[in-house]
CSV table of C-alpha atoms and ligand atoms in Angstrom, one decimal:
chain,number,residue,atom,x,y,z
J,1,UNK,CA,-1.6,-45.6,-7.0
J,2,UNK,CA,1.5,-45.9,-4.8
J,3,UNK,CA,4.7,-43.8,-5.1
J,4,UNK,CA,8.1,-43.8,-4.4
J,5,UNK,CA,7.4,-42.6,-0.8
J,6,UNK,CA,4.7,-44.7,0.0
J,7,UNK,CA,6.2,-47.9,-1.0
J,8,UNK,CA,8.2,-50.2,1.1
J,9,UNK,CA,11.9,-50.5,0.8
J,10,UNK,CA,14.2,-48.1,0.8
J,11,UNK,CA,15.9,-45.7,-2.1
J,12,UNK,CA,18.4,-46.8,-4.5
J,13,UNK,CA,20.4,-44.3,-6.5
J,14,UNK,CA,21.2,-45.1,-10.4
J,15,UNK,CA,21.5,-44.1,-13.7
J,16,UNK,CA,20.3,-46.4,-16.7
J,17,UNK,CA,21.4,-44.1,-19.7
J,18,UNK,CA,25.4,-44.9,-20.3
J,19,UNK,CA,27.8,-46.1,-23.3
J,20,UNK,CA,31.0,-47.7,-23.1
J,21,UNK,CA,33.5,-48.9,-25.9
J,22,UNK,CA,30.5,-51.7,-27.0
J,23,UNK,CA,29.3,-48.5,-28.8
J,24,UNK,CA,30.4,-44.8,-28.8
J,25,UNK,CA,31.4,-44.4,-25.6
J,26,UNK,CA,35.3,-44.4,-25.1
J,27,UNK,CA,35.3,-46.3,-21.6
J,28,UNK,CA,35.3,-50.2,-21.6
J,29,UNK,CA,32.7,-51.7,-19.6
J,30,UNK,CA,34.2,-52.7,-16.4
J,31,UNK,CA,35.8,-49.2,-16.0
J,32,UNK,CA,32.3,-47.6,-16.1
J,33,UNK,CA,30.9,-49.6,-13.6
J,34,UNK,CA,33.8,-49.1,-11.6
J,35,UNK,CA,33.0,-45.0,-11.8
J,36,UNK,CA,29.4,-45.3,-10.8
J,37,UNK,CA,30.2,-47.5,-7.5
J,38,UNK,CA,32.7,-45.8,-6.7
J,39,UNK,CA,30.8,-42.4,-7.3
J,40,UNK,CA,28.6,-44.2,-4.8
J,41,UNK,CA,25.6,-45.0,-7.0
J,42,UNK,CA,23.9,-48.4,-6.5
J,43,UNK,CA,23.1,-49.3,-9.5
J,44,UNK,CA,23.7,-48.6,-13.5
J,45,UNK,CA,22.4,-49.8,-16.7
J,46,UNK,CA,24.6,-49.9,-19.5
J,47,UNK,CA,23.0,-49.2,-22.7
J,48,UNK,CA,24.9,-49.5,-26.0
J,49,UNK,CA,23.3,-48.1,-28.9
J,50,UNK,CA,21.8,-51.3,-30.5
J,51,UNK,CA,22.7,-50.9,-33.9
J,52,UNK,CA,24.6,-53.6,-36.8
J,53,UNK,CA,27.8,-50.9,-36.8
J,54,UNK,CA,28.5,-51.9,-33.1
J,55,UNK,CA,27.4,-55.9,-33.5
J,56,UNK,CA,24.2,-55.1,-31.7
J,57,UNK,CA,25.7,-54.8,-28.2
J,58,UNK,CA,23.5,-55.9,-24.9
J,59,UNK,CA,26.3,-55.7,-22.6
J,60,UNK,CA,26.8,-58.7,-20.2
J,61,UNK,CA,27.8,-56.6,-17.2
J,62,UNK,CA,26.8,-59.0,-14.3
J,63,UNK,CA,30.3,-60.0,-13.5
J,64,UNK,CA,30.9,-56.4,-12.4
J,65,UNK,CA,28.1,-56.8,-9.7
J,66,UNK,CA,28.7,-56.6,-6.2
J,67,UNK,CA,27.1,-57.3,-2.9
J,68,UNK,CA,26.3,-53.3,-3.0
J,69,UNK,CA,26.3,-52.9,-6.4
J,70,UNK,CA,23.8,-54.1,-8.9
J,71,UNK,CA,23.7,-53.7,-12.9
J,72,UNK,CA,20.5,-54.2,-15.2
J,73,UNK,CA,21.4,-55.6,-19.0
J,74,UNK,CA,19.8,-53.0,-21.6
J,75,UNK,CA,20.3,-51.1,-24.6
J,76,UNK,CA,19.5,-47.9,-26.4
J,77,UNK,CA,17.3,-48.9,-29.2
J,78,UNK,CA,17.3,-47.4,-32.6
J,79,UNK,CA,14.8,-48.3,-35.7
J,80,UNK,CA,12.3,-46.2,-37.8
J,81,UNK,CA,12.3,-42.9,-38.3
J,82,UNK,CA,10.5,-39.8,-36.1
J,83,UNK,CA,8.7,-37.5,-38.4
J,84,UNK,CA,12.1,-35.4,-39.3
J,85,UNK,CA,13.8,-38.4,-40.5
J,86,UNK,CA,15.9,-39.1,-38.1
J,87,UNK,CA,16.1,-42.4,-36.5
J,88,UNK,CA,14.6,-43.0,-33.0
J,89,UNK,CA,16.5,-43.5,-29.9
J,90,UNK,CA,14.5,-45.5,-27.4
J,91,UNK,CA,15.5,-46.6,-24.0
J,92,UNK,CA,15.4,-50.0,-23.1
J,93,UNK,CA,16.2,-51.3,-19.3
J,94,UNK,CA,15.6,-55.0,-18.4
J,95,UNK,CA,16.3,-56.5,-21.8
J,96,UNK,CA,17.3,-60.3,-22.2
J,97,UNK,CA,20.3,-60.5,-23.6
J,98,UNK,CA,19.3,-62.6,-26.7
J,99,UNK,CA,17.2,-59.6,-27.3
J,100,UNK,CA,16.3,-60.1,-31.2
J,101,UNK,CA,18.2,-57.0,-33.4
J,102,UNK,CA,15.8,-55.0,-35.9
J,103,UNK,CA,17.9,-54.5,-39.2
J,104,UNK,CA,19.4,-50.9,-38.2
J,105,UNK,CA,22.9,-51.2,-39.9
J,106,UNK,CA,23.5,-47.7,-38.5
J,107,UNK,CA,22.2,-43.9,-37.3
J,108,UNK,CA,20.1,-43.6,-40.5
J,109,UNK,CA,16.8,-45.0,-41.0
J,110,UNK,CA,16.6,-47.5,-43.7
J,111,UNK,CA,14.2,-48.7,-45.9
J,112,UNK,CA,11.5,-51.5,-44.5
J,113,UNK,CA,13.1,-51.1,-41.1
J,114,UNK,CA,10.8,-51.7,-37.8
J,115,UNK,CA,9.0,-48.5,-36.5
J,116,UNK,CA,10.0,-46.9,-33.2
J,117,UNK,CA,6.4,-48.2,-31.6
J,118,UNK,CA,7.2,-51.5,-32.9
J,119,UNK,CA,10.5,-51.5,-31.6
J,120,UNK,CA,9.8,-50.3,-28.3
J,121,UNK,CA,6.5,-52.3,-28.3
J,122,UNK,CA,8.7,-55.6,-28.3
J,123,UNK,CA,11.3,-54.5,-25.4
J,124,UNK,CA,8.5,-53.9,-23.4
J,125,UNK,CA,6.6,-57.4,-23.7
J,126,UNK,CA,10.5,-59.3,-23.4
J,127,UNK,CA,10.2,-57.4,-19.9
J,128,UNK,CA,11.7,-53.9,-20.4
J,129,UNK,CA,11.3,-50.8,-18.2
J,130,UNK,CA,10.8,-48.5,-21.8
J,131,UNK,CA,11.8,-44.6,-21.6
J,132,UNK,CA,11.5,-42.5,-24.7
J,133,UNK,CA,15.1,-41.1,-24.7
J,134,UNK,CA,16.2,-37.2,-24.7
J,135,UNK,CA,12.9,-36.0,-26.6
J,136,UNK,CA,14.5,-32.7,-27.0
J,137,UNK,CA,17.9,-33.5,-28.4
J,138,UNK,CA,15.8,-35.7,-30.6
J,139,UNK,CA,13.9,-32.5,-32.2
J,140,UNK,CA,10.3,-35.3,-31.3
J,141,UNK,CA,7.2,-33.6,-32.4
J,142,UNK,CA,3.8,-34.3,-29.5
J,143,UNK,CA,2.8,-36.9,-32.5
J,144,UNK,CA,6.3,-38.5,-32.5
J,145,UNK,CA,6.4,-38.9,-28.5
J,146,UNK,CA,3.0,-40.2,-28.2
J,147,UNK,CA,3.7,-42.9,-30.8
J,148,UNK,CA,5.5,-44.9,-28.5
J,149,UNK,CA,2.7,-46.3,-27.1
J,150,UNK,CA,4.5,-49.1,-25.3
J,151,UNK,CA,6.4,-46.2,-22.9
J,152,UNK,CA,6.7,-46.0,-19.7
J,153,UNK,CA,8.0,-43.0,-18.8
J,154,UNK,CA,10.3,-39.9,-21.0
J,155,UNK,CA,13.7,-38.8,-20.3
J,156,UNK,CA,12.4,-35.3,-18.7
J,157,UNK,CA,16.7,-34.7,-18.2
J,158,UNK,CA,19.2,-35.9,-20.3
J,159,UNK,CA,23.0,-34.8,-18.9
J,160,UNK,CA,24.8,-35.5,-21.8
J,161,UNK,CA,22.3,-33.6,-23.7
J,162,UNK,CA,22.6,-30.6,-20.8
J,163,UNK,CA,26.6,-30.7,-21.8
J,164,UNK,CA,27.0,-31.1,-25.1
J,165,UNK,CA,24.3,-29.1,-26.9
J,166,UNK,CA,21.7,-27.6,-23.8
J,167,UNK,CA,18.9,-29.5,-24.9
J,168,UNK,CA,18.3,-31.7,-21.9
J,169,UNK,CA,14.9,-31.4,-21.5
J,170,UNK,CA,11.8,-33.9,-21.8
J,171,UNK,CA,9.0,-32.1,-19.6
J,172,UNK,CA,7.5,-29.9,-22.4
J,173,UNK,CA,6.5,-33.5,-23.9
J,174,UNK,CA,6.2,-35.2,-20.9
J,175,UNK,CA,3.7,-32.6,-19.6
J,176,UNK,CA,0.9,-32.4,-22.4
J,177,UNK,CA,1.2,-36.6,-23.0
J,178,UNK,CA,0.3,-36.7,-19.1
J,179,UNK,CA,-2.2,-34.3,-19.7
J,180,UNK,CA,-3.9,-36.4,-22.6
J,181,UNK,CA,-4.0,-38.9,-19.8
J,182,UNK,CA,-0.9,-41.0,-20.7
J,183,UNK,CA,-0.1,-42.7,-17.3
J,184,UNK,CA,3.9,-41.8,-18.0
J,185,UNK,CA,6.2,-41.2,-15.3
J,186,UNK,CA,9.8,-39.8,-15.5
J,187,UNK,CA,13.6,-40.8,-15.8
J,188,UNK,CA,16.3,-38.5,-15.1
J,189,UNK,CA,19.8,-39.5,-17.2
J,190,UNK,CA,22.9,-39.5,-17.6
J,191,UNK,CA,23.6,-41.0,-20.9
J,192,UNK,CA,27.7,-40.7,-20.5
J,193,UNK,CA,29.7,-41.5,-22.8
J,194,UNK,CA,32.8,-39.7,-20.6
J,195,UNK,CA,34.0,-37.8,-24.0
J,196,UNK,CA,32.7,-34.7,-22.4
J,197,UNK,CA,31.5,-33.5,-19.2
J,198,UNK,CA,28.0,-36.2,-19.1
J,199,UNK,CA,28.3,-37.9,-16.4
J,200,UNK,CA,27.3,-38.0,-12.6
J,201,UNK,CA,24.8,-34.8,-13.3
J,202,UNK,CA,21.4,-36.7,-13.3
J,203,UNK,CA,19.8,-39.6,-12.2
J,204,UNK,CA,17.1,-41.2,-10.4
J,205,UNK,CA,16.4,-42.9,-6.7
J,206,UNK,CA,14.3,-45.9,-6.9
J,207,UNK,CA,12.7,-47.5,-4.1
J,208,UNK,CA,12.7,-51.1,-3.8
J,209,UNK,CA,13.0,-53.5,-1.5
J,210,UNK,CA,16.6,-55.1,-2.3
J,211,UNK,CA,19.3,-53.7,-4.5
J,212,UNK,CA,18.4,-56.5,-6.8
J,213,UNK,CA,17.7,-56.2,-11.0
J,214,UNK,CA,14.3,-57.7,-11.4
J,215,UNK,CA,13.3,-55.7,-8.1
J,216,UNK,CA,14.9,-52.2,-9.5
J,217,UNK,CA,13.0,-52.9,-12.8
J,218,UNK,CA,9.6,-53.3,-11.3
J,219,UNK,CA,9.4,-50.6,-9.0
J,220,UNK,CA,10.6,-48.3,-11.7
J,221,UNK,CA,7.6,-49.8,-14.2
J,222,UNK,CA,5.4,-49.1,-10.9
J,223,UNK,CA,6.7,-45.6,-10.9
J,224,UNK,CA,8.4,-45.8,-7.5
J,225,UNK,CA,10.9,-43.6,-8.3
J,226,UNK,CA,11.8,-39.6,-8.3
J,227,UNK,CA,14.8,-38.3,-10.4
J,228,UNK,CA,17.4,-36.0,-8.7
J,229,UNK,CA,20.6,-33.8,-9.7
J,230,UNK,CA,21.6,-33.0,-6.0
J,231,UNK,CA,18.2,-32.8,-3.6
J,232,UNK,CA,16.6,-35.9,-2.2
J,233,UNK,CA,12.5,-35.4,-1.8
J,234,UNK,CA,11.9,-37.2,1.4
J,235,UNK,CA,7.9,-37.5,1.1
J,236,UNK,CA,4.9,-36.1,-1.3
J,237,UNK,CA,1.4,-35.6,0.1
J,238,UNK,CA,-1.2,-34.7,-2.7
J,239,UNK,CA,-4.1,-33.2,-1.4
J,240,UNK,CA,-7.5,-31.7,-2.5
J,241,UNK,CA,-6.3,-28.4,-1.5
J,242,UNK,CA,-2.6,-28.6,-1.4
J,243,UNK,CA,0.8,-30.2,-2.2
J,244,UNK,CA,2.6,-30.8,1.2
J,245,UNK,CA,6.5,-31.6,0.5
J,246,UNK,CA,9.3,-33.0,2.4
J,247,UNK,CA,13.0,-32.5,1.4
J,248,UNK,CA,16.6,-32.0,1.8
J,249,UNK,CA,17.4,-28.0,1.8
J,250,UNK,CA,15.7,-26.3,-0.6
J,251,UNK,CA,15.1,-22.5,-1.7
J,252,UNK,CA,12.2,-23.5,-4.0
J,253,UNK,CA,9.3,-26.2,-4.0
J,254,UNK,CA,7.5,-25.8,-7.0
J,255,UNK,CA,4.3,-27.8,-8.5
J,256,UNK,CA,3.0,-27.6,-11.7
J,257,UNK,CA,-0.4,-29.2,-13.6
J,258,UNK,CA,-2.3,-28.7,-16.8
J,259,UNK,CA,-1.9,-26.1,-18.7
J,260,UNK,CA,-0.7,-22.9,-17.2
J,261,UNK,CA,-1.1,-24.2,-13.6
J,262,UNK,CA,1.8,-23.8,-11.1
J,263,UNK,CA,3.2,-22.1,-8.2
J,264,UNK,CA,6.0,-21.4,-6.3
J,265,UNK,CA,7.0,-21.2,-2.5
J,266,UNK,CA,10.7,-20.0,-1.7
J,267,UNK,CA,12.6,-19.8,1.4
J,268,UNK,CA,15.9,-20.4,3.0
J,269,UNK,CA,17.3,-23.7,4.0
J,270,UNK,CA,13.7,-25.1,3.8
J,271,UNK,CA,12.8,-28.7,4.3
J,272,UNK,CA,9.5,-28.7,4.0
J,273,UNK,CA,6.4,-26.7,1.9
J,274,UNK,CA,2.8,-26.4,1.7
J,275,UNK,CA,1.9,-25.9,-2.0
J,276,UNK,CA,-1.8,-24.6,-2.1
J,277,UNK,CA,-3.2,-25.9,-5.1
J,278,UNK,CA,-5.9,-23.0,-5.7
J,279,UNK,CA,-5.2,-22.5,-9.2
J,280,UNK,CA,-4.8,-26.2,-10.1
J,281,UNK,CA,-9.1,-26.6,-10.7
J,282,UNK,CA,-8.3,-27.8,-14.8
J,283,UNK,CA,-5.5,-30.0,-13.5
J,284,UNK,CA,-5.8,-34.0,-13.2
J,285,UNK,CA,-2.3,-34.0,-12.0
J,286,UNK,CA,0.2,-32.2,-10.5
J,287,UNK,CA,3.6,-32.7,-10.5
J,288,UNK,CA,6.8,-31.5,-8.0
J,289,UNK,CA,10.1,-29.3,-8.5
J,290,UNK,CA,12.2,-29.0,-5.6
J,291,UNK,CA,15.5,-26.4,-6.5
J,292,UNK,CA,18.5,-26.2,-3.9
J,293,UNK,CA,20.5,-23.0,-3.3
J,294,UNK,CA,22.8,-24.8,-6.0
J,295,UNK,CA,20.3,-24.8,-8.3
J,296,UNK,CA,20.4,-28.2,-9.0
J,297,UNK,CA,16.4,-29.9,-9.1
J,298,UNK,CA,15.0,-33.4,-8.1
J,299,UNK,CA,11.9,-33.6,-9.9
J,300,UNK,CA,8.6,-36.2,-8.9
J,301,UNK,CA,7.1,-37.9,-11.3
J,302,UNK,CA,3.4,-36.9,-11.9
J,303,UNK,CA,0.2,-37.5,-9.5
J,304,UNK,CA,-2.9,-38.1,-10.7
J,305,UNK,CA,-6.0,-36.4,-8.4
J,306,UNK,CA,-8.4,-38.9,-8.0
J,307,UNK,CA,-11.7,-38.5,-8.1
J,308,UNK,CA,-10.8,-35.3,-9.6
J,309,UNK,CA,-13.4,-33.5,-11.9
J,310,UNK,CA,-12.0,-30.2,-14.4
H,1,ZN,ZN1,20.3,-41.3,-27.8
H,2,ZN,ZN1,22.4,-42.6,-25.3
């Protein structure tokens, strides 16, 4: 399978979790798309919450494209409950936008409503890159997260949910659904709504070959991304015996695989790292954490060994 760095192109920064005044958020379309180009990203999603309450919004934001700039027409999609009664938020990027509404009237589950698999299930086959959002916000059990069968890839950082309640995190999930052998890869977010301090804090570089929608959404369903909140990883060489790692300064390059499996190599101003994979002989993947002296992370998404045996 390729990855980001193997694939031709070059990298395209975005983020494809936002609201605007179509939902919750409290900035009106135009003025967020304005923030993110000017904030230099190259791309953004917006994704309304996709509920009756807000007229089931898939924002039209293609006049706010420019020659540099592109914007991908999705939503956040809510319907059926997870196992604690809450409704499901499910991230949908690359939706038409006479994508049909479920009946979700609002942020409760109702009766007879479509399930969350369902849901997602049919934003996948329209054409939808399909993320299971914010997993840890969302208080999802393993059995709720592997539902959604029709995912591609879990939030594994949510900003919004990093500023407003520090639980940001999709990894814990992420990690044992990869390690059932789930072929999921990973999104960092932003999921501003600009009420609060959610924005600009994570995102993720895709490579691609233009800066064009349909070419942003494949390479992200092909997994030819990393996410970032600062460092850039400039290449990722998996071998039998070792993780070798390119990347913008550094103090730590970590990898991680099943189980317990990871380790650690620090330094100073690094830009590169040789991970020696000795304790790694359960692991079918491995995955990459590079930390700056910041400490803000870009994160890979996982590797599969080949030919590996446990
Ligand atoms: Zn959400
Ligand atoms: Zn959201």
């Amino acid at each position: 399978m390729s990855d980001a760095f193997s694939a031709p192109g070059r990298f395209f920064r975005g983020n494809h979790h936002t609201h605007s005044t179509r939902s919750d958020g409290i900035l009106a379309p135009e003025e967020v798309c304005r923030r993110y180009r000017e904030e230099g990203y190259d791309f953004l999603a917006l994704t309304d919450h996709f509920i009756g309450h807000y007229k089931y919004p898939i924002v039209d934001t293609r006049p706010y494209r420019t020659g540099r700039f592109s914007t991908i027409i999705g939503a956040e999609l809510h319907s059926g409950a997870t196992h604690n009664g809450e409704l499901w938020h499910i991230l949908a990027v690359g939706l038409p936008l006479d994508f049909e509404p479920p009946h979700a009237p609002g942020f409760e589950p109702v009766e007879g409503m479509e399930s969350g698999p369902a849901i997602a299930r049919r934003a996948r086959d329209a054409g939808a890159f399909v993320a299971v959002a914010h997993p840890q916000w969302s208080g999802l059990s393993l059995d709720d997260a592997r539902s959604i069968e029709a995912a591609h890839a879990v939030e594994i950082y949510n900003h919004g949910c990093w500023a407003g309640c520090d639980r940001a995190d999709g990894w814990s999930i992420n990690d044992r659904l990869v390690s059932e052998g789930k072929q999921l890869t990973a999104v960092a977010t932003d999921d501003a709504h600009f009420y609060e301090p959610d924005h600009f804090g994570g995102w993720v570089m895709v490579k691609a070959e233009e800066n064009d929608p349909d070419a942003l959404v494949a390479a992200l369903k092909a997994g030819h991304n990393y996410s970032s909140q600062g460092p850039e990883i400039r290449r990722i060489e998996v071998t039998a015996k070792s993780v070798e790692v390119e990347c913008s300064a550094c103090v730590s390059v970590i990898v991680q695989g099943y189980g317990q499996a990871a380790k650690a190599v620090h330094g100073l101003s690094m830009t590169r790292a040789s991970v020696p994979l000795d304790r790694f002989y359960k692991s079918s993947w491995v995955r990459v954490t590079v930390v700056d002296a910041a400490g803000k992370r870009a994160w890979s998404n996982p590797y599969w060994r080949e030919g590996f045996k446990a």
